[in-house]
């Protein structure tokens, strides 16, 4: 069985973008692959987080994974920092990545622009991400479009290492959803819907009051026309809402367009809001069931053993190949 691996950073609040671009696909793919999904908590440290808040967000993310349908029968859920080998391998990758390559990462360029508090960790972050992926010999890595470049760097790092030291790593494939690889902000539909965004009105948060989410959809920016057509360049607001609708209903954009032929924007938004509210209600009721009690710890304790074993043998192989240790 081929392996799938992906993760999410426990910073900010999880958004509808995270759901449509990532979580939904982990859930749909888990039976087809041997699936590993983790909380990228070491990645969260590139910026300062209140430690208490970070602890809570890590647990919340595991609960959201379970609430989205990830089933420990098929998916190994774990926390990155609880497997020390991620950071070990990352160092080896830092020493096998060129400054120029790392400096070309779009996310680094965007996040470091006009920012004096950029940490070295933000720069080396993609090497840690490569280590997350390559430690487990992942075949596929489902991510939204914003992470594609990082997965491509992981491929380059793996190829370079294999050429230098002999066959060691699988070359992973990024899997980008056909619909919803980038969900946009509802108030500024040229910008990614982002969990670290201050403008909350443009962002649906998975654990927020569903009625607040409904209001956000109802006040989403559209345009002055009256046609419900998918045209991201000229109609970014309407196209974003069509993407959200078709992804949550599992139908094509064309079928969604047909469904709304002749409807006005008010009716259209109400129908989009209904599917979003339904998703949030379902997700939140499952979240409440798992966040209390000891299910989460039991699952993590079990998977910890498995992921450490896999990672340990890979890191030992790498250390031997590069020549460190006895
Ligand atoms: P993160 O936490 O920023 O986002 C998690 C996943 O959600 C996707 N995503 C979106 N998709 C569509 N529309 C949006 N508006 C949107 N916003 C976020 C992201 O593309 C991502 O798939 N570096 C990663 C976490 C990570 C990882 C890994 C992922 C660390 N190691 C190894 C895969 C494999 C990150 O910060 O994602």
Tab-separated table of N, CA and C in Angstrom, residues 108-249:
chain	number	residue	atom	x	y	z
A	108	UNK	N	8.664	32.179	2.267
A	108	UNK	CA	9.702	32.879	3.040
A	108	UNK	C	9.809	34.323	2.562
A	109	UNK	N	9.787	34.474	1.237
A	109	UNK	CA	9.928	35.842	0.694
A	109	UNK	C	8.780	36.731	1.168
A	110	UNK	N	7.568	36.167	1.120
A	110	UNK	CA	6.402	36.967	1.533
A	110	UNK	C	6.432	37.291	3.017
A	111	UNK	N	6.739	36.256	3.819
A	111	UNK	CA	6.669	36.466	5.269
A	111	UNK	C	7.831	37.297	5.798
A	112	UNK	N	8.927	37.340	5.052
A	112	UNK	CA	10.083	38.092	5.571
A	112	UNK	C	10.124	39.531	5.047
A	113	UNK	N	9.227	39.812	4.077
A	113	UNK	CA	9.207	41.154	3.497
A	113	UNK	C	8.841	42.186	4.574
A	114	UNK	N	9.601	43.248	4.662
A	114	UNK	CA	9.347	44.322	5.641
A	114	UNK	C	9.163	43.793	7.062
A	115	UNK	N	9.883	42.750	7.398
A	115	UNK	CA	9.741	42.186	8.738
A	115	UNK	C	11.127	42.001	9.334
A	116	UNK	N	11.405	42.749	10.403
A	116	UNK	CA	12.741	42.676	11.002
A	116	UNK	C	12.889	41.505	11.958
A	117	UNK	N	11.763	40.878	12.308
A	117	UNK	CA	11.834	39.814	13.314
A	117	UNK	C	11.810	38.417	12.698
A	118	UNK	N	12.372	38.303	11.512
A	118	UNK	CA	12.373	36.997	10.856
A	118	UNK	C	13.396	36.089	11.533
A	119	UNK	N	12.977	34.900	11.899
A	119	UNK	CA	13.903	33.988	12.565
A	119	UNK	C	14.618	33.109	11.533
A	120	UNK	N	15.730	32.535	11.973
A	120	UNK	CA	16.445	31.587	11.114
A	120	UNK	C	15.520	30.393	10.828
A	121	UNK	N	14.685	30.058	11.835
A	121	UNK	CA	13.741	28.944	11.681
A	121	UNK	C	12.785	29.135	10.513
A	122	UNK	N	12.382	30.376	10.276
A	122	UNK	CA	11.472	30.614	9.157
A	122	UNK	C	12.161	30.290	7.831
A	123	UNK	N	13.461	30.555	7.806
A	123	UNK	CA	14.243	30.286	6.596
A	123	UNK	C	14.456	28.783	6.374
A	124	UNK	N	14.711	28.073	7.478
A	124	UNK	CA	15.033	26.642	7.338
A	124	UNK	C	13.778	25.740	7.428
A	125	UNK	N	12.644	26.371	7.638
A	125	UNK	CA	11.362	25.660	7.754
A	125	UNK	C	11.126	24.619	6.646
A	126	UNK	N	11.397	24.932	5.378
A	126	UNK	CA	11.127	23.914	4.341
A	126	UNK	C	12.000	22.660	4.455
A	127	UNK	N	13.149	22.789	5.116
A	127	UNK	CA	13.989	21.593	5.296
A	127	UNK	C	13.406	20.692	6.382
A	128	UNK	N	12.774	21.328	7.382
A	128	UNK	CA	12.071	20.534	8.397
A	128	UNK	C	10.865	19.845	7.749
A	129	UNK	N	10.233	20.568	6.851
A	129	UNK	CA	9.072	19.980	6.160
A	129	UNK	C	9.524	18.809	5.266
A	130	UNK	N	10.673	18.967	4.631
A	130	UNK	CA	11.207	17.868	3.802
A	130	UNK	C	11.462	16.656	4.689
A	131	UNK	N	11.965	16.915	5.880
A	131	UNK	CA	12.260	15.806	6.774
A	131	UNK	C	10.970	15.109	7.225
A	132	UNK	N	9.908	15.889	7.490
A	132	UNK	CA	8.605	15.288	7.846
A	132	UNK	C	8.175	14.280	6.783
A	133	UNK	N	8.371	14.675	5.544
A	133	UNK	CA	7.860	13.869	4.423
A	133	UNK	C	8.771	12.666	4.146
A	134	UNK	N	10.075	12.938	4.101
A	134	UNK	CA	11.010	11.908	3.633
A	134	UNK	C	11.307	10.841	4.685
A	135	UNK	N	11.141	11.209	5.961
A	135	UNK	CA	11.346	10.224	7.036
A	135	UNK	C	10.464	9.000	6.851
A	136	UNK	N	9.261	9.234	6.296
A	136	UNK	CA	8.272	8.157	6.226
A	136	UNK	C	8.152	7.546	4.833
A	137	UNK	N	9.056	7.918	3.934
A	137	UNK	CA	8.970	7.429	2.559
A	137	UNK	C	7.571	7.647	1.974
A	138	UNK	N	7.043	8.856	2.184
A	138	UNK	CA	5.686	9.136	1.686
A	138	UNK	C	5.665	9.125	0.165
A	139	UNK	N	4.629	8.493	-0.414
A	139	UNK	CA	4.454	8.529	-1.865
A	139	UNK	C	3.699	9.782	-2.269
A	140	UNK	N	2.668	10.119	-1.491
A	140	UNK	CA	1.863	11.295	-1.841
A	140	UNK	C	1.715	12.231	-0.645
A	141	UNK	N	1.667	13.521	-0.966
A	141	UNK	CA	1.535	14.552	0.062
A	141	UNK	C	0.408	15.503	-0.360
A	142	UNK	N	-0.809	15.285	0.148
A	142	UNK	CA	-1.896	16.189	-0.215
A	142	UNK	C	-1.770	17.531	0.507
A	143	UNK	N	-1.722	18.604	-0.261
A	143	UNK	CA	-1.596	19.967	0.306
A	143	UNK	C	-2.336	20.955	-0.594
A	144	UNK	N	-2.613	22.130	-0.051
A	144	UNK	CA	-3.131	23.227	-0.855
A	144	UNK	C	-2.002	23.788	-1.708
A	145	UNK	N	-2.360	24.651	-2.643
A	145	UNK	CA	-1.366	25.118	-3.618
A	145	UNK	C	-0.192	25.860	-2.957
A	146	UNK	N	-0.445	26.530	-1.830
A	146	UNK	CA	0.614	27.323	-1.195
A	146	UNK	C	1.771	26.469	-0.673
A	147	UNK	N	1.550	25.165	-0.505
A	147	UNK	CA	2.620	24.306	0.016
A	147	UNK	C	3.314	23.496	-1.079
A	148	UNK	N	2.864	23.671	-2.322
A	148	UNK	CA	3.390	22.843	-3.411
A	148	UNK	C	4.898	23.048	-3.577
A	149	UNK	N	5.319	24.293	-3.500
A	149	UNK	CA	6.744	24.592	-3.709
A	149	UNK	C	7.613	23.902	-2.641
A	150	UNK	N	7.086	23.833	-1.417
A	150	UNK	CA	7.848	23.164	-0.357
A	150	UNK	C	7.969	21.657	-0.623
A	151	UNK	N	6.904	21.060	-1.155
A	151	UNK	CA	6.978	19.619	-1.463
A	151	UNK	C	7.958	19.404	-2.622
A	152	UNK	N	7.965	20.355	-3.553
A	152	UNK	CA	8.927	20.229	-4.668
A	152	UNK	C	10.363	20.343	-4.163
A	153	UNK	N	10.580	21.190	-3.188
A	153	UNK	CA	11.925	21.275	-2.609
A	153	UNK	C	12.292	19.946	-1.939
A	154	UNK	N	11.311	19.345	-1.262
A	154	UNK	CA	11.569	18.037	-0.627
A	154	UNK	C	11.982	17.011	-1.685
A	155	UNK	N	11.338	17.075	-2.837
A	155	UNK	CA	11.710	16.161	-3.941
A	155	UNK	C	13.161	16.412	-4.351
A	156	UNK	N	13.508	17.682	-4.512
A	156	UNK	CA	14.886	18.005	-4.927
A	156	UNK	C	15.909	17.554	-3.896
A	157	UNK	N	15.568	17.756	-2.628
A	157	UNK	CA	16.490	17.346	-1.564
A	157	UNK	C	16.677	15.823	-1.595
A	158	UNK	N	15.570	15.109	-1.786
A	158	UNK	CA	15.642	13.636	-1.812
A	158	UNK	C	16.495	13.165	-2.994
A	159	UNK	N	16.255	13.766	-4.156
A	159	UNK	CA	17.019	13.349	-5.344
A	159	UNK	C	18.506	13.622	-5.151
A	160	UNK	N	18.809	14.796	-4.609
A	160	UNK	CA	20.217	15.153	-4.410
A	160	UNK	C	20.883	14.190	-3.434
A	161	UNK	N	20.170	13.896	-2.338
A	161	UNK	CA	20.734	12.997	-1.336
A	161	UNK	C	20.963	11.608	-1.933
A	162	UNK	N	19.966	11.114	-2.664
A	162	UNK	CA	20.091	9.778	-3.277
A	162	UNK	C	21.284	9.726	-4.236
A	163	UNK	N	21.476	10.808	-5.012
A	163	UNK	CA	22.607	10.834	-5.951
A	163	UNK	C	23.946	10.851	-5.232
A	164	UNK	N	23.986	11.595	-4.134
A	164	UNK	CA	25.256	11.741	-3.412
A	164	UNK	C	25.611	10.510	-2.590
A	165	UNK	N	24.591	9.956	-1.905
A	165	UNK	CA	24.874	8.930	-0.894
A	165	UNK	C	24.276	7.559	-1.216
A	166	UNK	N	23.595	7.444	-2.343
A	166	UNK	CA	22.942	6.164	-2.676
A	166	UNK	C	21.468	6.214	-2.305
A	167	UNK	N	20.704	5.333	-2.994
A	167	UNK	CA	19.240	5.314	-2.841
A	167	UNK	C	18.820	5.273	-1.356
A	168	UNK	N	18.150	6.307	-0.880
A	168	UNK	CA	17.738	6.362	0.521
A	168	UNK	C	16.279	6.797	0.671
A	169	UNK	N	15.866	7.770	-0.153
A	169	UNK	CA	14.526	8.345	0.028
A	169	UNK	C	13.632	8.118	-1.182
A	170	UNK	N	12.347	7.904	-0.915
A	170	UNK	CA	11.304	7.905	-1.964
A	170	UNK	C	11.111	9.338	-2.433
A	171	UNK	N	10.796	9.500	-3.709
A	171	UNK	CA	10.530	10.847	-4.214
A	171	UNK	C	9.016	11.104	-4.101
A	172	UNK	N	8.610	12.023	-3.244
A	172	UNK	CA	7.166	12.199	-3.007
A	172	UNK	C	6.477	13.053	-4.074
A	173	UNK	N	5.187	12.785	-4.260
A	173	UNK	CA	4.375	13.571	-5.212
A	173	UNK	C	3.445	14.493	-4.434
A	174	UNK	N	3.446	15.782	-4.762
A	174	UNK	CA	2.407	16.627	-4.147
A	174	UNK	C	1.050	16.305	-4.782
A	175	UNK	N	0.005	16.251	-4.000
A	175	UNK	CA	-1.339	16.054	-4.558
A	175	UNK	C	-2.153	17.303	-4.242
A	176	UNK	N	-2.484	18.019	-5.306
A	176	UNK	CA	-3.166	19.307	-5.134
A	176	UNK	C	-4.623	19.128	-5.580
A	177	UNK	N	-5.586	19.496	-4.745
A	177	UNK	CA	-6.984	19.289	-5.158
A	177	UNK	C	-7.335	20.058	-6.427
A	178	UNK	N	-8.172	19.436	-7.282
A	178	UNK	CA	-8.573	20.115	-8.532
A	178	UNK	C	-9.430	21.328	-8.219
A	179	UNK	N	-10.305	21.173	-7.240
A	179	UNK	CA	-11.140	22.305	-6.828
A	179	UNK	C	-10.779	22.648	-5.389
A	180	UNK	N	-10.520	23.950	-5.147
A	180	UNK	CA	-10.308	24.368	-3.757
A	180	UNK	C	-8.879	24.298	-3.279
A	181	UNK	N	-7.907	24.286	-4.203
A	181	UNK	CA	-6.502	24.255	-3.787
A	181	UNK	C	-6.111	25.587	-3.137
A	182	UNK	N	-6.922	26.617	-3.391
A	182	UNK	CA	-6.703	27.893	-2.709
A	182	UNK	C	-8.064	28.562	-2.509
A	183	UNK	N	-8.489	28.613	-1.263
A	183	UNK	CA	-9.735	29.309	-0.935
A	183	UNK	C	-9.352	30.738	-0.553
A	184	UNK	N	-10.125	31.686	-1.057
A	184	UNK	CA	-9.760	33.092	-0.873
A	184	UNK	C	-10.548	33.739	0.257
A	185	UNK	N	-9.997	34.852	0.725
A	185	UNK	CA	-10.633	35.652	1.763
A	185	UNK	C	-11.993	36.164	1.259
A	186	UNK	N	-13.008	36.128	2.120
A	186	UNK	CA	-14.358	36.517	1.661
A	186	UNK	C	-14.484	38.025	1.443
A	187	UNK	N	-13.650	38.786	2.148
A	187	UNK	CA	-13.716	40.244	1.988
A	187	UNK	C	-12.745	40.752	0.924
A	188	UNK	N	-11.653	40.028	0.732
A	188	UNK	CA	-10.698	40.398	-0.315
A	188	UNK	C	-10.352	39.132	-1.098
A	189	UNK	N	-11.180	38.787	-2.072
A	189	UNK	CA	-11.022	37.492	-2.748
A	189	UNK	C	-9.819	37.405	-3.691
A	190	UNK	N	-8.866	38.316	-3.526
A	190	UNK	CA	-7.613	38.148	-4.270
A	190	UNK	C	-6.555	37.583	-3.323
A	191	UNK	N	-6.899	37.521	-2.025
A	191	UNK	CA	-5.959	37.089	-0.984
A	191	UNK	C	-6.361	35.722	-0.444
A	192	UNK	N	-5.372	34.900	-0.074
A	192	UNK	CA	-5.685	33.580	0.485
A	192	UNK	C	-6.453	33.705	1.809
A	193	UNK	N	-7.443	32.852	2.006
A	193	UNK	CA	-8.080	32.789	3.326
A	193	UNK	C	-7.046	32.206	4.284
A	194	UNK	N	-6.715	32.980	5.308
A	194	UNK	CA	-5.569	32.570	6.110
A	194	UNK	C	-5.865	32.623	7.592
A	195	UNK	N	-5.340	31.601	8.312
A	195	UNK	CA	-5.652	31.541	9.732
A	195	UNK	C	-4.930	32.603	10.543
A	196	UNK	N	-3.875	33.175	9.996
A	196	UNK	CA	-3.191	34.207	10.773
A	196	UNK	C	-3.658	35.610	10.369
A	197	UNK	N	-4.735	35.637	9.581
A	197	UNK	CA	-5.212	36.927	9.105
A	197	UNK	C	-5.999	37.660	10.199
A	198	UNK	N	-5.770	38.976	10.325
A	198	UNK	CA	-6.470	39.734	11.372
A	198	UNK	C	-7.923	40.026	10.995
A	199	UNK	N	-8.164	40.127	9.702
A	199	UNK	CA	-9.518	40.472	9.276
A	199	UNK	C	-10.424	39.250	9.345
A	200	UNK	N	-11.046	39.089	10.496
A	200	UNK	CA	-11.846	37.889	10.725
A	200	UNK	C	-13.071	37.766	9.841
A	201	UNK	N	-13.545	38.874	9.331
A	201	UNK	CA	-14.789	38.840	8.540
A	201	UNK	C	-14.619	38.060	7.238
A	202	UNK	N	-13.363	37.987	6.790
A	202	UNK	CA	-13.122	37.326	5.512
A	202	UNK	C	-12.789	35.859	5.653
A	203	UNK	N	-12.774	35.391	6.895
A	203	UNK	CA	-12.236	34.061	7.148
A	203	UNK	C	-13.213	33.227	7.966
A	204	UNK	N	-13.577	32.053	7.460
A	204	UNK	CA	-14.456	31.158	8.220
A	204	UNK	C	-13.574	30.274	9.096
A	205	UNK	N	-13.831	30.352	10.399
A	205	UNK	CA	-13.044	29.557	11.342
A	205	UNK	C	-13.841	28.297	11.698
A	206	UNK	N	-13.176	27.145	11.614
A	206	UNK	CA	-13.909	25.878	11.744
A	206	UNK	C	-14.609	25.720	13.097
A	207	UNK	N	-14.013	26.323	14.147
A	207	UNK	CA	-14.622	26.131	15.461
A	207	UNK	C	-15.417	27.355	15.922
A	208	UNK	N	-15.761	28.245	15.007
A	208	UNK	CA	-16.546	29.413	15.433
A	208	UNK	C	-18.043	29.100	15.397
A	209	UNK	N	-18.826	29.990	16.018
A	209	UNK	CA	-20.274	29.849	16.015
A	209	UNK	C	-20.768	29.791	14.560
A	210	UNK	N	-21.433	28.717	14.175
A	210	UNK	CA	-21.862	28.581	12.773
A	210	UNK	C	-22.716	29.754	12.285
A	211	UNK	N	-23.448	30.391	13.200
A	211	UNK	CA	-24.277	31.521	12.756
A	211	UNK	C	-23.412	32.742	12.420
A	212	UNK	N	-22.262	32.849	13.061
A	212	UNK	CA	-21.324	33.935	12.695
A	212	UNK	C	-20.761	33.629	11.310
A	213	UNK	N	-20.478	32.352	11.088
A	213	UNK	CA	-19.972	31.953	9.762
A	213	UNK	C	-21.014	32.277	8.695
A	214	UNK	N	-22.284	32.038	9.013
A	214	UNK	CA	-23.349	32.329	8.041
A	214	UNK	C	-23.324	33.819	7.668
A	215	UNK	N	-23.186	34.655	8.693
A	215	UNK	CA	-23.168	36.111	8.425
A	215	UNK	C	-21.987	36.488	7.538
A	216	UNK	N	-20.849	35.835	7.779
A	216	UNK	CA	-19.661	36.151	6.967
A	216	UNK	C	-19.896	35.809	5.501
A	217	UNK	N	-20.538	34.668	5.270
A	217	UNK	CA	-20.814	34.283	3.871
A	217	UNK	C	-21.818	35.268	3.265
A	218	UNK	N	-22.847	35.614	4.048
A	218	UNK	CA	-23.868	36.514	3.508
A	218	UNK	C	-23.283	37.890	3.171
A	219	UNK	N	-22.200	38.286	3.887
A	219	UNK	CA	-21.635	39.607	3.558
A	219	UNK	C	-20.345	39.497	2.729
A	220	UNK	N	-20.133	38.315	2.132
A	220	UNK	CA	-18.943	38.147	1.273
A	220	UNK	C	-19.004	39.120	0.094
A	221	UNK	N	-17.838	39.642	-0.273
A	221	UNK	CA	-17.754	40.574	-1.405
A	221	UNK	C	-18.022	39.809	-2.707
A	222	UNK	N	-18.899	40.366	-3.559
A	222	UNK	CA	-19.127	39.744	-4.876
A	222	UNK	C	-18.804	40.788	-5.957
A	223	UNK	N	-19.776	41.147	-6.782
A	223	UNK	CA	-19.540	42.176	-7.804
A	223	UNK	C	-20.879	42.797	-8.160
A	224	UNK	N	-20.863	43.734	-9.089
A	224	UNK	CA	-22.114	44.459	-9.367
A	224	UNK	C	-22.927	43.794	-10.478
A	225	UNK	N	-22.421	42.673	-11.005
A	225	UNK	CA	-23.212	41.968	-12.016
A	225	UNK	C	-24.246	41.099	-11.312
A	226	UNK	N	-24.932	40.306	-12.075
A	226	UNK	CA	-25.893	39.409	-11.426
A	226	UNK	C	-25.755	37.992	-11.964
A	227	UNK	N	-24.531	37.613	-12.395
A	227	UNK	CA	-24.416	36.283	-12.978
A	227	UNK	C	-23.509	35.401	-12.124
A	228	UNK	N	-23.974	34.178	-11.899
A	228	UNK	CA	-23.213	33.257	-11.054
A	228	UNK	C	-22.381	32.369	-11.967
A	229	UNK	N	-21.219	32.892	-12.313
A	229	UNK	CA	-20.321	32.233	-13.269
A	229	UNK	C	-18.939	32.103	-12.657
A	230	UNK	N	-18.232	31.019	-13.025
A	230	UNK	CA	-16.873	30.827	-12.515
A	230	UNK	C	-15.900	31.562	-13.432
A	231	UNK	N	-15.367	32.655	-12.930
A	231	UNK	CA	-14.438	33.474	-13.705
A	231	UNK	C	-13.522	34.179	-12.689
A	232	UNK	N	-12.504	33.439	-12.205
A	232	UNK	CA	-11.686	33.956	-11.100
A	232	UNK	C	-11.064	35.325	-11.386
A	233	UNK	N	-10.779	35.597	-12.664
A	233	UNK	CA	-10.117	36.867	-12.950
A	233	UNK	C	-11.066	38.055	-12.802
A	234	UNK	N	-12.264	37.911	-13.398
A	234	UNK	CA	-13.198	39.037	-13.375
A	234	UNK	C	-14.214	38.966	-12.246
A	235	UNK	N	-14.437	37.752	-11.725
A	235	UNK	CA	-15.449	37.601	-10.677
A	235	UNK	C	-14.870	36.759	-9.531
A	236	UNK	N	-13.820	37.290	-8.874
A	236	UNK	CA	-13.141	36.457	-7.865
A	236	UNK	C	-14.025	36.085	-6.673
A	237	UNK	N	-14.900	36.989	-6.246
A	237	UNK	CA	-15.750	36.707	-5.085
A	237	UNK	C	-16.736	35.591	-5.379
A	238	UNK	N	-17.450	35.716	-6.499
A	238	UNK	CA	-18.442	34.697	-6.890
A	238	UNK	C	-17.738	33.356	-7.143
A	239	UNK	N	-16.576	33.413	-7.797
A	239	UNK	CA	-15.849	32.174	-8.113
A	239	UNK	C	-15.416	31.460	-6.833
A	240	UNK	N	-15.003	32.235	-5.845
A	240	UNK	CA	-14.594	31.644	-4.565
A	240	UNK	C	-15.786	30.945	-3.903
A	241	UNK	N	-16.937	31.604	-3.917
A	241	UNK	CA	-18.127	30.992	-3.303
A	241	UNK	C	-18.556	29.743	-4.075
A	242	UNK	N	-18.429	29.785	-5.403
A	242	UNK	CA	-18.754	28.593	-6.200
A	242	UNK	C	-17.801	27.444	-5.858
A	243	UNK	N	-16.529	27.788	-5.666
A	243	UNK	CA	-15.540	26.764	-5.306
A	243	UNK	C	-15.891	26.131	-3.959
A	244	UNK	N	-16.221	26.976	-2.998
A	244	UNK	CA	-16.570	26.473	-1.659
A	244	UNK	C	-17.785	25.547	-1.767
A	245	UNK	N	-18.790	26.012	-2.492
A	245	UNK	CA	-20.031	25.221	-2.627
A	245	UNK	C	-19.763	23.882	-3.304
A	246	UNK	N	-19.080	23.924	-4.437
A	246	UNK	CA	-18.923	22.676	-5.195
A	246	UNK	C	-18.025	21.702	-4.444
A	247	UNK	N	-17.038	22.228	-3.742
A	247	UNK	CA	-16.165	21.335	-2.990
A	247	UNK	C	-16.934	20.675	-1.834
A	248	UNK	N	-17.712	21.464	-1.105
A	248	UNK	CA	-18.434	20.884	0.038
A	248	UNK	C	-19.566	19.958	-0.407
A	249	UNK	N	-20.117	20.208	-1.600
A	249	UNK	CA	-21.189	19.343	-2.105
A	249	UNK	C	-20.639	18.184	-2.945
